[in-house]
Each structure stands twice: as C-alpha cells, then as structure tokens.
Coordinates of C-alpha atoms in Angstrom, one line a residue:
V19 CA -27.0 -15.9 -68.0
L20 CA -29.7 -16.5 -65.0
K21 CA -27.3 -20.1 -65.0
V22 CA -24.3 -18.4 -65.1
F23 CA -25.4 -15.9 -62.7
D24 CA -26.8 -18.4 -60.1
A25 CA -23.2 -20.8 -60.7
V26 CA -21.7 -16.8 -58.9
H27 CA -23.3 -17.1 -56.4
G28 CA -22.8 -20.4 -55.7
L29 CA -19.2 -20.2 -55.7
E30 CA -19.6 -17.2 -53.0
P31 CA -19.0 -19.7 -49.9
P32 CA -16.0 -22.0 -51.1
L33 CA -14.2 -18.3 -52.4
L34 CA -14.6 -16.0 -48.7
A35 CA -13.3 -19.4 -46.0
G36 CA -10.9 -17.9 -44.2
A37 CA -8.8 -21.1 -44.7
A38 CA -9.5 -22.4 -48.4
A39 CA -6.5 -20.2 -50.2
R40 CA -3.9 -21.9 -47.0
E41 CA -5.0 -25.3 -47.5
D42 CA -5.6 -26.1 -51.1
L43 CA -4.5 -23.0 -53.5
P44 CA -4.7 -25.3 -56.2
G45 CA -8.3 -25.6 -55.6
Y46 CA -8.5 -22.0 -54.9
L47 CA -7.4 -20.4 -58.1
A48 CA -9.3 -22.6 -60.0
L49 CA -12.1 -21.2 -58.4
V50 CA -10.6 -17.8 -59.3
A51 CA -10.4 -18.8 -62.7
R52 CA -13.9 -19.8 -62.9
L53 CA -15.4 -17.1 -61.3
E54 CA -13.3 -15.0 -64.0
E55 CA -14.9 -16.8 -66.7
A56 CA -18.5 -16.5 -65.4
L57 CA -18.3 -12.9 -64.8
R58 CA -16.3 -13.2 -68.5
F59 CA -19.7 -14.6 -69.5
L60 CA -22.0 -12.0 -68.0
A61 CA -20.1 -9.5 -69.8
D62 CA -21.0 -10.7 -73.4
N63 CA -23.8 -11.7 -72.9
C64 CA -25.9 -9.6 -69.4
G65 CA -26.5 -6.7 -72.6
L66 CA -27.8 -9.1 -75.0
A67 CA -29.9 -10.8 -72.7
V68 CA -31.4 -7.5 -71.8
D69 CA -31.9 -6.2 -75.2
W70 CA -34.2 -9.9 -75.8
L71 CA -36.0 -9.0 -73.0
S72 CA -36.4 -5.0 -73.2
D73 CA -37.8 -6.3 -76.7
I74 CA -40.5 -8.9 -75.1
V75 CA -41.6 -6.3 -72.7
D76 CA -41.9 -3.4 -75.7
Y77 CA -44.0 -6.4 -77.4
L78 CA -46.5 -7.1 -74.9
G79 CA -46.9 -3.8 -74.1
K80 CA -48.0 -2.3 -77.5
R81 CA -50.5 -5.6 -78.3
S82 CA -51.8 -5.1 -73.8
L83 CA -50.7 -8.4 -73.9
A84 CA -50.3 -7.5 -69.5
D85 CA -50.7 -5.1 -66.7
P86 CA -49.2 -2.0 -67.7
R87 CA -48.2 -1.4 -64.6
F88 CA -46.6 -4.8 -64.4
V89 CA -45.1 -3.7 -68.0
A90 CA -44.3 -0.8 -66.6
D91 CA -42.2 -1.7 -63.4
L92 CA -40.9 -4.4 -65.4
A93 CA -38.9 -1.7 -68.0
G94 CA -37.6 0.1 -65.7
A95 CA -36.6 -2.7 -64.0
L96 CA -34.3 -3.7 -67.1
S97 CA -33.2 0.2 -67.6
K98 CA -31.7 0.0 -64.5
L99 CA -30.4 -3.6 -65.5
K100 CA -28.6 -1.2 -68.9
G101 CA -26.7 0.7 -66.4
V102 CA -25.2 -1.7 -64.6
P103 CA -21.9 -2.7 -65.2
A104 CA -20.8 -7.3 -65.9
A105 CA -18.2 -6.8 -63.1
G106 CA -20.7 -5.5 -60.6
L107 CA -22.8 -8.8 -60.7
D108 CA -20.7 -10.4 -58.6
A109 CA -21.3 -8.0 -55.5
G110 CA -17.8 -7.9 -54.8
L111 CA -17.3 -11.5 -55.0
L112 CA -13.9 -11.4 -57.1
T113 CA -12.5 -8.8 -55.1
A114 CA -12.7 -10.1 -52.4
A115 CA -11.0 -13.0 -53.7
L116 CA -8.1 -10.9 -54.7
D117 CA -7.4 -9.5 -51.6
V118 CA -7.5 -13.6 -50.4
L119 CA -4.6 -14.1 -52.4
E120 CA -2.7 -10.8 -52.1
A121 CA -2.8 -12.2 -48.0
E122 CA -1.5 -15.7 -49.5
F123 CA 0.8 -14.2 -51.9
C124 CA 2.4 -12.3 -48.5
R125 CA 2.0 -14.8 -46.2
L126 CA 4.5 -17.2 -48.6
L127 CA 6.8 -15.0 -48.7
A128 CA 7.1 -13.9 -44.8
E129 CA 7.0 -18.1 -43.8
H130 CA 10.3 -17.7 -45.9
S131 CA 12.0 -14.7 -45.6
A132 CA 13.4 -14.7 -42.8
P133 CA 16.7 -13.1 -42.2
L134 CA 19.7 -15.3 -42.3
A135 CA 21.5 -15.8 -38.8
M136 CA 24.6 -13.5 -39.1
Q137 CA 26.8 -12.6 -36.2
E138 CA 29.2 -9.4 -36.1
D139 CA 31.7 -9.7 -38.8
H140 CA 35.2 -8.6 -37.3
D141 CA 37.6 -11.5 -37.9
K142 CA 39.8 -11.5 -40.5
A143 CA 41.1 -14.9 -40.4
K144 CA 37.3 -16.3 -39.9
P145 CA 34.9 -14.1 -42.2
A146 CA 31.4 -14.7 -40.5
A147 CA 29.7 -13.9 -44.2
A148 CA 32.1 -15.9 -45.9
S149 CA 30.5 -19.6 -44.9
I150 CA 27.0 -18.9 -44.7
T151 CA 25.0 -19.5 -48.0
P152 CA 21.6 -17.9 -48.3
P153 CA 19.0 -21.1 -47.7
R154 CA 16.9 -22.2 -51.2
I155 CA 13.3 -21.1 -50.4
P156 CA 11.2 -24.5 -51.7
A157 CA 10.4 -25.0 -55.4
A158 CA 6.8 -25.9 -53.9
A159 CA 6.7 -22.5 -52.7
V160 CA 8.2 -20.9 -55.4
Q161 CA 6.0 -22.4 -57.3
K162 CA 2.4 -21.3 -55.3
L163 CA 4.2 -17.9 -55.2
G164 CA 4.6 -17.9 -59.0
L165 CA 0.9 -18.7 -59.5
T166 CA -0.4 -16.5 -57.1
L167 CA 1.3 -14.0 -59.0
D168 CA -0.4 -15.0 -62.2
R169 CA -3.8 -14.8 -60.6
L170 CA -3.0 -11.5 -59.4
A171 CA -1.3 -9.8 -62.3
A172 CA -3.9 -10.8 -65.0
N173 CA -6.8 -8.8 -62.5
G174 CA -4.6 -5.3 -62.3
R175 CA -2.7 -6.3 -59.0
L176 CA 0.9 -6.5 -60.7
S177 CA 2.2 -3.4 -58.8
Y178 CA 0.8 -5.2 -55.3
C179 CA 2.8 -7.4 -55.8
V180 CA 6.0 -5.7 -56.7
A181 CA 5.2 -4.2 -54.1
A182 CA 5.0 -6.8 -51.4
Y183 CA 7.7 -8.4 -52.7
A184 CA 10.2 -5.8 -52.7
D185 CA 9.1 -5.3 -49.0
A186 CA 9.3 -8.3 -47.5
R187 CA 12.8 -9.8 -49.7
G188 CA 14.7 -6.5 -49.4
D189 CA 13.7 -6.3 -45.2
T190 CA 15.2 -9.7 -45.6
V191 CA 18.4 -8.6 -47.2
S192 CA 19.1 -5.8 -45.2
A193 CA 18.5 -7.5 -41.8
S194 CA 20.4 -10.0 -42.8
L195 CA 23.6 -7.9 -43.7
H196 CA 23.1 -5.6 -41.1
A197 CA 23.3 -8.1 -38.6
L198 CA 27.0 -8.0 -39.5
G199 CA 27.7 -5.1 -38.2
L200 CA 27.2 -2.4 -40.9
D201 CA 27.2 0.8 -38.9
Y202 CA 30.9 1.6 -40.2
L203 CA 29.1 2.2 -43.6
Q204 CA 27.7 5.4 -42.5
D205 CA 31.5 7.0 -41.3
Q206 CA 32.2 10.3 -43.2
T207 CA 35.8 10.5 -41.5
Q208 CA 38.2 12.1 -44.0
D209 CA 41.2 10.4 -42.0
A210 CA 41.9 7.5 -44.4
Q211 CA 43.9 5.4 -41.9
A212 CA 41.0 6.0 -39.8
L213 CA 38.5 4.4 -42.8
S214 CA 41.6 1.3 -43.1
P215 CA 39.7 -1.1 -41.1
S216 CA 36.7 -0.4 -42.2
V217 CA 37.7 -0.3 -46.0
E218 CA 38.7 -4.8 -45.2
L219 CA 35.3 -5.4 -44.0
W220 CA 33.4 -3.3 -46.8
G221 CA 35.2 -5.6 -49.4
R222 CA 34.4 -8.6 -48.1
H223 CA 31.1 -7.5 -46.7
L224 CA 30.0 -6.2 -50.6
E225 CA 31.6 -9.5 -51.3
F226 CA 29.0 -11.4 -49.6
A227 CA 26.3 -9.4 -50.2
V228 CA 26.6 -9.6 -54.6
R229 CA 27.7 -12.9 -54.8
H230 CA 25.8 -14.6 -52.3
L231 CA 22.4 -12.7 -51.4
L232 CA 21.8 -10.8 -54.1
E233 CA 22.8 -13.0 -56.5
A234 CA 20.5 -15.9 -54.3
E235 CA 17.2 -13.2 -55.2
R236 CA 18.1 -12.1 -59.0
K237 CA 17.5 -16.3 -59.7
L238 CA 14.8 -16.0 -56.7
C239 CA 12.8 -12.6 -58.8
V240 CA 13.2 -14.0 -62.3
A241 CA 11.9 -17.5 -61.2
V242 CA 8.5 -16.1 -59.4
F243 CA 8.2 -13.3 -61.9
E244 CA 9.0 -15.6 -64.6
R245 CA 6.4 -14.5 -67.2
R246 CA 6.7 -11.1 -66.8
P247 CA 11.2 -9.9 -66.8
E248 CA 10.6 -6.5 -66.9
A249 CA 8.7 -6.7 -63.1
A250 CA 11.5 -8.9 -62.3
A251 CA 13.8 -6.4 -63.3
A252 CA 12.0 -4.3 -61.4
C253 CA 12.0 -5.7 -58.5
F254 CA 15.1 -7.1 -57.9
A255 CA 16.4 -3.4 -58.7
D256 CA 14.1 -2.3 -55.5
I257 CA 15.4 -5.1 -53.1
A258 CA 19.3 -4.7 -53.9
A259 CA 17.8 -0.8 -53.4
R260 CA 16.6 -1.4 -49.8
A261 CA 19.8 -4.0 -48.9
G262 CA 21.9 -0.9 -49.1
I263 CA 23.9 -1.4 -52.0
L264 CA 23.9 2.1 -52.1
D265 CA 25.5 2.5 -49.2
F266 CA 28.3 0.4 -50.2
L267 CA 29.2 2.6 -52.8
K268 CA 28.6 6.0 -50.8
F269 CA 30.7 4.7 -48.4
G270 CA 33.5 3.6 -50.8
R271 CA 32.6 7.4 -51.7
A272 CA 33.6 8.6 -48.7
V273 CA 36.9 6.7 -48.8
A274 CA 37.5 8.7 -52.0
D275 CA 36.7 12.4 -50.8
A276 CA 39.3 11.3 -47.6
K277 CA 42.5 14.1 -47.6
K278 CA 44.8 12.7 -49.7
D279 CA 47.8 10.8 -48.1
P280 CA 49.6 7.6 -49.7
I281 CA 47.5 5.9 -46.8
K282 CA 44.7 6.7 -48.6
L283 CA 46.6 5.4 -52.5
L284 CA 46.7 2.3 -50.3
R285 CA 43.1 2.3 -49.5
L286 CA 41.8 3.5 -52.7
L287 CA 43.5 0.6 -53.9
D288 CA 41.7 -2.0 -51.9
V289 CA 38.4 -0.7 -52.9
F290 CA 39.6 -0.5 -56.8
D291 CA 40.7 -3.9 -56.4
S292 CA 37.0 -4.9 -55.2
L293 CA 35.1 -3.3 -57.3
S294 CA 37.2 -5.0 -59.9
K295 CA 36.6 -8.7 -58.4
L296 CA 33.3 -8.4 -58.5
R297 CA 33.2 -6.5 -62.5
L298 CA 31.5 -8.8 -63.8
D299 CA 28.6 -9.7 -61.0
F300 CA 28.0 -5.7 -61.4
N301 CA 26.9 -6.2 -64.8
R302 CA 25.6 -9.3 -64.8
L303 CA 23.0 -7.9 -61.6
F304 CA 22.9 -4.8 -61.9
G305 CA 23.1 -4.0 -66.0
G306 CA 19.5 -3.1 -66.5
K307 CA 16.8 0.0 -67.0
A308 CA 15.8 -1.0 -63.4
C309 CA 18.7 -0.6 -61.9
L310 CA 20.6 2.9 -63.9
E311 CA 21.2 5.0 -60.3
I312 CA 22.9 1.5 -59.2
Q313 CA 25.4 1.4 -62.7
S314 CA 25.6 5.4 -62.4
R315 CA 27.0 5.8 -58.7
T316 CA 29.6 2.8 -59.3
R317 CA 31.0 4.4 -62.6
E318 CA 30.7 7.7 -61.0
L319 CA 33.0 5.8 -57.9
V320 CA 35.7 3.8 -60.1
K321 CA 36.2 7.2 -61.7
R322 CA 36.7 8.9 -58.4
V323 CA 38.7 5.7 -57.2
V324 CA 41.1 5.9 -60.0
D325 CA 41.8 10.0 -60.5
G326 CA 42.3 10.2 -57.0
S327 CA 45.1 7.0 -56.9
V328 CA 46.6 8.9 -60.5
E329 CA 47.0 12.3 -58.3
I330 CA 48.5 10.8 -54.9
F331 CA 51.2 8.3 -56.5
E332 CA 52.2 11.0 -59.8
E333 CA 52.7 13.3 -56.9
L334 CA 54.8 10.9 -54.5
L335 CA 58.1 11.9 -55.6
V336 CA 57.6 15.8 -56.1
Q337 CA 56.8 15.5 -52.1
V338 CA 59.7 13.1 -51.2
E339 CA 62.3 15.9 -52.7
L340 CA 59.9 18.7 -51.1
Q341 CA 60.6 17.0 -47.3
R342 CA 64.7 18.2 -48.3
K343 CA 63.6 21.9 -46.6
M344 CA 62.3 19.8 -43.0
P345 CA 65.1 19.9 -40.6
P346 CA 66.6 16.3 -39.6
P347 CA 65.5 14.7 -36.2
A348 CA 67.4 16.5 -33.8
D349 CA 68.8 13.4 -31.9
G350 CA 70.1 11.8 -35.1
G351 CA 68.0 9.5 -35.0
V352 CA 66.3 8.2 -38.3
P353 CA 63.8 10.5 -40.0
G354 CA 60.3 9.1 -40.6
L355 CA 59.8 9.9 -44.0
V356 CA 63.0 6.7 -44.1
T357 CA 61.2 4.8 -42.6
F358 CA 58.1 5.2 -44.2
V359 CA 58.7 5.5 -47.9
P360 CA 61.5 1.9 -48.5
K361 CA 58.1 0.4 -47.0
Y362 CA 55.3 2.1 -48.5
C363 CA 57.6 1.5 -51.6
N364 CA 57.8 -2.3 -51.5
Q365 CA 54.2 -2.6 -50.4
L366 CA 53.4 -0.8 -53.9
L367 CA 55.4 -2.9 -55.8
G368 CA 54.4 -6.3 -53.5
E369 CA 51.6 -9.2 -54.5
Q370 CA 49.0 -7.3 -52.9
Y371 CA 49.3 -3.9 -55.1
R372 CA 51.3 -4.0 -57.8
S373 CA 48.9 -5.8 -60.1
V374 CA 46.4 -3.3 -59.0
L375 CA 48.1 0.1 -59.4
T376 CA 49.1 -0.5 -62.7
Q377 CA 45.5 -1.8 -63.8
V378 CA 44.4 1.5 -62.3
L379 CA 47.2 3.9 -63.5
T380 CA 46.7 2.2 -67.0
I381 CA 42.9 2.6 -67.2
H382 CA 43.9 6.6 -66.7
R383 CA 46.2 6.9 -69.3
S384 CA 44.0 5.0 -71.6
W385 CA 41.2 8.0 -71.5
R386 CA 43.9 10.1 -72.3
K387 CA 44.9 7.9 -75.2
E388 CA 48.5 6.7 -73.6
A389 CA 50.7 3.6 -72.7
F390 CA 51.1 2.6 -69.5
N391 CA 52.5 -0.5 -68.5
D392 CA 54.8 -2.7 -65.7
K393 CA 58.3 -1.4 -65.7
M394 CA 57.1 2.4 -66.1
L395 CA 55.5 1.4 -62.5
V396 CA 58.9 0.2 -61.6
D397 CA 60.5 3.3 -62.8
A398 CA 58.5 5.6 -60.8
V399 CA 58.8 4.0 -57.7
H400 CA 62.4 3.2 -58.0
N401 CA 62.9 7.2 -58.8
I402 CA 60.9 8.1 -55.3
V403 CA 63.7 5.8 -53.3
K404 CA 66.3 8.1 -55.6
A405 CA 64.5 10.8 -54.4
L406 CA 65.0 9.9 -51.1
E407 CA 67.7 8.8 -50.7
A408 CA 69.1 12.1 -52.5
N409 CA 68.1 13.6 -49.5
F410 CA 70.6 12.3 -47.3
D411 CA 73.1 14.7 -47.6
T412 CA 70.9 17.9 -47.4
W413 CA 69.3 17.0 -44.3
A414 CA 73.0 15.6 -42.4
K415 CA 74.5 19.2 -43.8
A416 CA 71.8 20.8 -41.9
Y417 CA 73.1 19.8 -38.2
E418 CA 75.5 22.1 -36.9
D419 CA 77.3 19.2 -35.0
K420 CA 79.3 17.3 -37.4
T421 CA 79.8 14.0 -35.0
L422 CA 75.5 14.1 -34.6
S423 CA 75.6 14.6 -38.2
S424 CA 78.4 11.4 -38.8
L425 CA 75.5 9.4 -36.3
F426 CA 72.6 10.3 -38.5
M427 CA 74.3 9.4 -41.2
M428 CA 75.2 5.9 -39.9
N429 CA 71.6 5.2 -38.6
T430 CA 70.1 6.8 -42.2
H431 CA 72.1 4.6 -43.9
S432 CA 72.3 1.5 -42.0
H433 CA 67.9 2.0 -42.2
F434 CA 68.1 2.1 -45.7
F435 CA 70.5 -1.2 -46.0
K436 CA 68.7 -3.5 -43.2
H437 CA 65.1 -2.4 -44.7
L438 CA 65.3 -2.9 -47.9
K439 CA 68.0 -5.7 -48.1
S440 CA 66.1 -8.9 -49.7
T441 CA 63.0 -6.8 -50.6
K442 CA 61.2 -6.5 -53.9
M443 CA 62.6 -3.3 -53.8
G444 CA 66.0 -4.4 -53.4
E445 CA 66.0 -6.8 -55.9
I446 CA 65.2 -3.7 -58.3
L447 CA 67.8 -1.2 -56.6
G448 CA 70.4 -4.1 -57.0
D449 CA 73.0 -5.8 -54.3
E450 CA 75.8 -3.1 -55.6
W451 CA 73.9 -0.5 -54.7
L452 CA 72.6 -1.3 -51.6
R453 CA 76.7 -2.4 -50.5
E454 CA 77.3 1.1 -51.4
H455 CA 74.6 2.0 -48.1
E456 CA 76.4 -0.9 -45.5
Q457 CA 79.5 0.8 -46.9
Y458 CA 78.9 4.4 -46.3
K459 CA 77.0 3.0 -42.3
D460 CA 80.8 1.3 -41.7
Y461 CA 82.4 5.1 -43.5
Y462 CA 80.1 6.9 -40.6
S463 CA 80.6 4.7 -37.6
A464 CA 83.7 4.6 -38.0
L465 CA 83.6 8.9 -38.0
F466 CA 81.8 9.2 -35.5
L467 CA 84.1 7.2 -33.0
R468 CA 87.3 8.8 -34.5
E469 CA 85.5 12.5 -34.3
S470 CA 84.1 11.7 -30.6
W471 CA 85.1 9.4 -27.9
G472 CA 88.4 8.8 -30.0
T473 CA 89.5 12.1 -28.4
L474 CA 88.7 10.8 -25.4
A475 CA 91.9 8.5 -24.6
P476 CA 94.6 10.8 -25.5
L477 CA 93.8 13.0 -22.7
L478 CA 95.1 10.0 -20.7
S479 CA 98.7 10.6 -22.1
R480 CA 101.9 8.7 -20.1
E481 CA 103.9 11.1 -21.4
G482 CA 105.8 13.3 -18.5
L483 CA 105.2 10.9 -15.7
I484 CA 108.0 9.4 -13.9
L485 CA 107.7 7.5 -11.4
F486 CA 110.7 8.1 -8.5
S487 CA 110.7 9.4 -5.4
K488 CA 111.8 12.7 -6.6
G489 CA 109.5 12.9 -8.7
Q490 CA 105.9 12.1 -7.4
A491 CA 104.6 15.5 -6.8
T492 CA 105.4 16.5 -10.9
A493 CA 103.4 13.1 -11.6
R494 CA 100.9 13.2 -9.0
D495 CA 100.3 17.0 -10.3
L496 CA 100.3 15.8 -14.4
V497 CA 97.9 12.8 -13.1
K498 CA 95.1 14.7 -11.6
Q499 CA 95.5 17.0 -14.7
R500 CA 94.9 14.4 -17.2
L501 CA 92.2 13.1 -15.2
K502 CA 90.2 16.8 -14.4
S503 CA 90.4 17.2 -18.4
F504 CA 89.4 13.7 -19.3
N505 CA 85.7 14.2 -16.6
A506 CA 85.6 17.4 -18.4
S507 CA 85.4 15.9 -21.9
F508 CA 83.9 12.9 -20.9
D509 CA 80.5 14.4 -19.2
E510 CA 79.9 16.7 -21.8
M511 CA 79.9 14.7 -24.0
Y512 CA 78.4 12.1 -22.3
Q513 CA 75.8 14.3 -21.5
K514 CA 75.2 15.7 -25.3
Q515 CA 75.1 11.8 -26.2
S516 CA 72.9 10.8 -23.9
A517 CA 70.1 12.4 -25.8
W518 CA 71.5 11.2 -29.1
I519 CA 69.5 7.6 -30.2
I520 CA 70.6 4.6 -32.6
P521 CA 67.1 3.1 -33.4
D522 CA 68.9 -0.3 -34.5
K523 CA 69.1 -2.6 -31.5
D524 CA 72.4 -4.3 -33.0
L525 CA 73.9 -1.2 -34.3
Q526 CA 73.3 0.3 -30.7
Q527 CA 74.9 -2.6 -29.4
R528 CA 78.5 -2.5 -31.8
V529 CA 78.7 1.4 -31.9
C530 CA 78.5 1.2 -27.5
H531 CA 81.0 -1.9 -27.9
L532 CA 83.5 -0.1 -29.5
V533 CA 82.9 3.2 -28.0
V534 CA 83.9 0.8 -24.6
Q535 CA 86.8 -0.8 -26.3
A536 CA 87.8 2.7 -27.1
I537 CA 87.7 4.5 -23.4
V538 CA 87.7 1.6 -20.8
P539 CA 90.9 -0.2 -21.0
V540 CA 93.2 3.4 -21.7
Y541 CA 91.2 4.3 -18.6
R542 CA 91.8 1.2 -16.7
S543 CA 95.3 1.0 -17.6
F544 CA 96.0 4.6 -16.5
M545 CA 94.2 4.1 -13.1
Q546 CA 96.0 1.0 -12.5
N547 CA 99.5 2.7 -13.2
Y548 CA 99.1 6.1 -11.6
G549 CA 95.4 6.1 -9.4
P550 CA 97.7 5.7 -6.9
L551 CA 98.8 8.7 -6.6
V552 CA 95.7 10.8 -6.3
E553 CA 93.2 8.6 -4.1
Q554 CA 95.9 8.8 -1.6
D555 CA 95.5 12.7 -2.1
I556 CA 92.8 14.3 0.7
S557 CA 90.9 16.1 -2.8
A558 CA 90.9 12.4 -4.8
S559 CA 87.4 12.3 -5.0
K560 CA 87.1 15.4 -7.6
Y561 CA 89.6 13.6 -10.3
V562 CA 88.9 9.8 -9.5
K563 CA 85.4 10.3 -10.6
Y564 CA 84.0 6.3 -12.1
S565 CA 85.5 3.5 -11.6
A566 CA 86.3 1.4 -14.7
E567 CA 83.8 -0.7 -14.7
G568 CA 81.4 2.3 -14.0
L569 CA 82.5 3.8 -17.3
D570 CA 81.8 0.4 -19.2
K571 CA 78.2 0.8 -17.7
M572 CA 77.0 4.0 -19.0
L573 CA 78.8 3.5 -22.1
S574 CA 77.0 0.1 -22.9
T575 CA 73.8 1.7 -22.3
L576 CA 74.4 5.2 -24.6
F577 CA 71.9 5.7 -27.8
M578 CA 69.2 3.8 -26.8
P579 CA 65.4 4.8 -27.9
K580 CA 63.6 6.8 -25.7
L581 CA 59.8 5.5 -24.6
R582 CA 57.8 8.2 -26.5
T583 CA 56.6 9.0 -29.5
R584 CA 59.0 11.0 -31.5
R585 CA 57.7 13.4 -34.1
T586 CA 60.3 13.6 -37.3
A587 CA 59.5 14.4 -41.0
S588 CA 56.3 13.8 -42.1
M589 CA 55.3 13.6 -45.8
Q590 CA 52.4 15.7 -47.4
I591 CA 50.5 15.9 -50.1
R592 CA 49.2 19.2 -50.9
N593 CA 45.4 19.5 -51.2
S594 CA 44.0 21.1 -54.6
N595 CA 42.1 23.2 -51.7
G596 CA 45.9 24.1 -51.4
K597 CA 45.8 23.0 -47.7
I598 CA 48.8 20.7 -46.5
A599 CA 47.4 17.3 -45.3
S600 CA 50.2 15.3 -43.2
A601 CA 50.7 11.8 -44.7
V602 CA 53.2 10.6 -41.8
T603 CA 52.8 12.3 -38.8
G604 CA 55.7 10.1 -36.7
L605 CA 57.9 6.9 -36.6
Q606 CA 54.9 5.0 -34.6
R607 CA 52.1 5.9 -37.2
S608 CA 54.0 4.8 -40.2
A609 CA 54.7 1.8 -38.9
S610 CA 51.3 1.2 -37.7
T611 CA 49.6 2.1 -40.7
L612 CA 51.7 -0.2 -42.8
Q613 CA 51.5 -3.3 -40.8

C-alpha cells in the first residue's frame, strides 16, 4: 500500500503539467489509467492494511511492548484512517487530471468546429448552400475525442461531455445555417403570397440543413460516442434543436396557418413536396426516442399541410360558382378570375404540382378509407374550368349596354382561347372546345361592330343629294344635316367607348382596323364628293369637325388598356371563422403571383 501510495504521488507532476494532455494525449491518458488503477488498489487494500496495523498496535498495547503514549497516538491515527475514503488518498489528483481532460476535450472540439464560410442565399439559379460540403473532422481528432470521452465517461463525466459536445457542434451548425440569411423563418405574416419567396428558400435551406449539415453531424456523433449509442442519439437531438430544425418546422406551420386562398394551396404543396423529398432522411436522422419532439412537430405539420391543401382545393369549384354574383368589369375587359383560373389550373396540372397534389389528395382520402387517382384530379380541375365558363353568360347579362356586353364576351372568349391553347388544360378540354371559343370570339366581334360602329356609315347616305345649280342649296342642307348627325353619333360613341378596353394587343389592333375600315373610307368618299358644298360655307367648322386622317388616328388608338391597376372580380375563399379572404385582388396580382 505504501509503495502504491508513493507511486500515486509520483504521478502528480506529469498529470498537473499544463500542456501534457495537448502534447501527448495518449501518454497522458495512460498516466490517468495508471492513477485509476492505483486508486482502485488502494480502495481494495487500504482497509485491510489498517486492520492489520490495528491488530499489531493492539498486540503491542496489551503486552506493554512499547511506550503507551506512542501506542495511543498510533491507535488514534489508525482510527482516523478508517474514516478516510480511498478516493481521497490522492488529494484530488484524479479530479484535477479529469479537469485537464475536459479542457482538452473542449479544445479539440473548438479547434475543429469553425462555422462554414457561407453567404446569404437568395439566388434561385445559383443557391449558395447547394455546392458547399461540410468539412470532415480529421480521423486523428475524432479518435482523440473518443479516447478522451471514454476516460471521462468512466469517471462519471459523460453528461458533461454530451453537453460540451452539443454546445460546440450545435452552435457551429447554427452559425453556418444563419449565415445563409434565415431571418425569414421568424416571419409570421398571414399572407401566403408574401411568404412565396421565403417558401422557395425554405425548401432549399431545409434540404441543405438535413442532407448536408445534420447528416454529417449524425455520423460524427456516432464516431465520437461509438460505444455509447444512447448518448450519441441524445447529443445529436440536442445539436439538431440548437441548429434550428424546429424553427424550420415552425415556418412551415406559419405557411399552413396563413389565410386561405388559392395561392396558399401552391405554397402548401411546395412545403409538402420539400418534406416528402426528405421523408427518408427525417426517419433516419430523427427516428429515435431522443427526437420525439421533432417527430411530433413534423407529423403535426404534415397533417396540417395535407388538410389545408385539400380544404382549399375542394372549395375552388364552389368559389368559382359564387363569382357569378360579382359584377363584371365596367370597361368590358377580362375579369381577373378569367385571367387567374386558366393559369392556376394549368399550374395544378403542370409538372411541378400535379404529382404532389395527387399524392396529397391520395393521403387525405386514405385517412377516410377512400380511393383517389390522377383521373379524379383531372376531372376536378376540368369542372373548375367549366364552372368558370358558365359564368360568362351571367356576367354578360349584367351589362345594360348590349354593345359593351358583346365587347366583354369577345374579350373573354378570346382570352380563354388564347391562354388555354397549347396548354395542359387545353389538351384536356380538347380542340373542338377551344375552337368553339374562337368562333364565339369572332361572332361577338362581328356583333359588336354591327351594333356600334356599323350604324354610323348609313348616316352618310348619298340618297337625295343631286348636284346641279338649282339644287345646290337643298344638297348643302342635306350634307350639313347628315354631317351633324354623324358627328353627334360619332362623338357620343367615341366618348363612351374610350373608356372600354381590349386587353389583347392583337385583338385590339384587329378590331380597330375593322372599325377604321367601316368608317373612314365612307367618310372620305362622302367628304370628297360633298365636302366642298359645306367647306365654302361660313359655318363650315360646325359640320366638318374631322378629317379622314384624324378619324383614322382616333379610331386606331381605341380600346387600349389604361396604365393603372384595374381591380376586377376576385376569387374568395371562406375561412373557417366565416370571414372572407381575397384570393385574387386583380389582374396584376394574379399575373405576378403565378410567374
């Protein structure tokens, strides 16, 4: 016992040397192992040695073989030794050595835990995160961490190691991610359109966090805590939480809680698609007991996304039908709903969303023990477009001016034909259906011209105009009368129709050309033949208000869309609390949203 006790004191200088662990960690760990072995020997044998000495002292005392005072002092010292635990015989040397190992464990972590050099990622074409691979900690450093961990864990300091490791690696991953610019994760806005740019970033950043950063961290945890899988799982769960994985799920929840509208459906499908692509990664990384909160939050988010998507999709048809009660555009233009729905339906059936929406609807139906397939999705979208088509006649009848009603129908059918032709929705509806809309466009175009500008040419009739000397006065009066009637009718019609629009540029130019052809040649011919009768009159300016060239210029610029935001019929989705949330506030909003 005395020899071992002396050996313990011999270990004190190398174990307390400041740089010993850093300069030669294997050697330092070997010294700690020798100290532990010595302390175990003392723990096993000190009591026996004291008992032996006590027996000897008792023998000496009973036979008066030594000075009684000496014997008494010796007996007292042995009694005190019996009350001293063996672990305290090193005077705190093992504790000091373990403190050194803890410091070295933290130093190794800090040396190899620098955040990645990231940049804010806002470029859709060149995401900053996608091309960055987290650097691997050198195998030698991993081995040192594992060996140090083993010694500390063997002496009851595993919890410290787990906490220190989670602090270092969690902060590193968090710093790497937040360098990308994750402030948007705290955005709690209720507007799905406002969240749209952030949702796209969220998907890329979540994939990078899971498949690159956290995947690398899980492997590192397993390597360092190789002989302690439960500690590795708990440590990784702490790292994932510190890295902000719950903040990513919280943002997904914010999207699910946004106000209901058709744009929200697209954003929910984006969220579901990102989670679906990472499903196997989530199961592998967060499937253990230590990640129960992440599992629970993820399941809750998926359910809310699926339920919210289906709720909006199933209401679309009803909401389109409700728009029949809304007034059509006062300028005869294309309603925002007519602009929005074809683009929207084409998106739902496009490559990006069709399979995702089908998957969402299939999952939701499976919860109700019902079947769903792609054809049912196509039929549902088809019914939405057909419901919109049925709105046209109702809107057209709302106009008091039949001419404006014809212009509206021409615009609407033209837009439908042009924007559904050569699209996925157009293929479903069929060529015959599309040709019907083209024919309706031509029909209402002809009707519009006949009922409006076509009524002006007869006002310049030559009937009753006989040019000879005794009849000039009569002819002049007839010319004045007919020019006056033409001017009055033209001014009224031009002023009224100047507020009307034809949004499609090609159609606007075509209609204007037909209007010019209906008016200008007749007017030019009339003025060439009978203009001189009036032009020489002192009141000529009252009757000859326009030149043929002036009419041509005026009529060619009719129906041009105004450079302002035009609010039209909007599509509404009724929230569960009964409030109405606008899905489409106008043509400009819809177009920009669906780019």
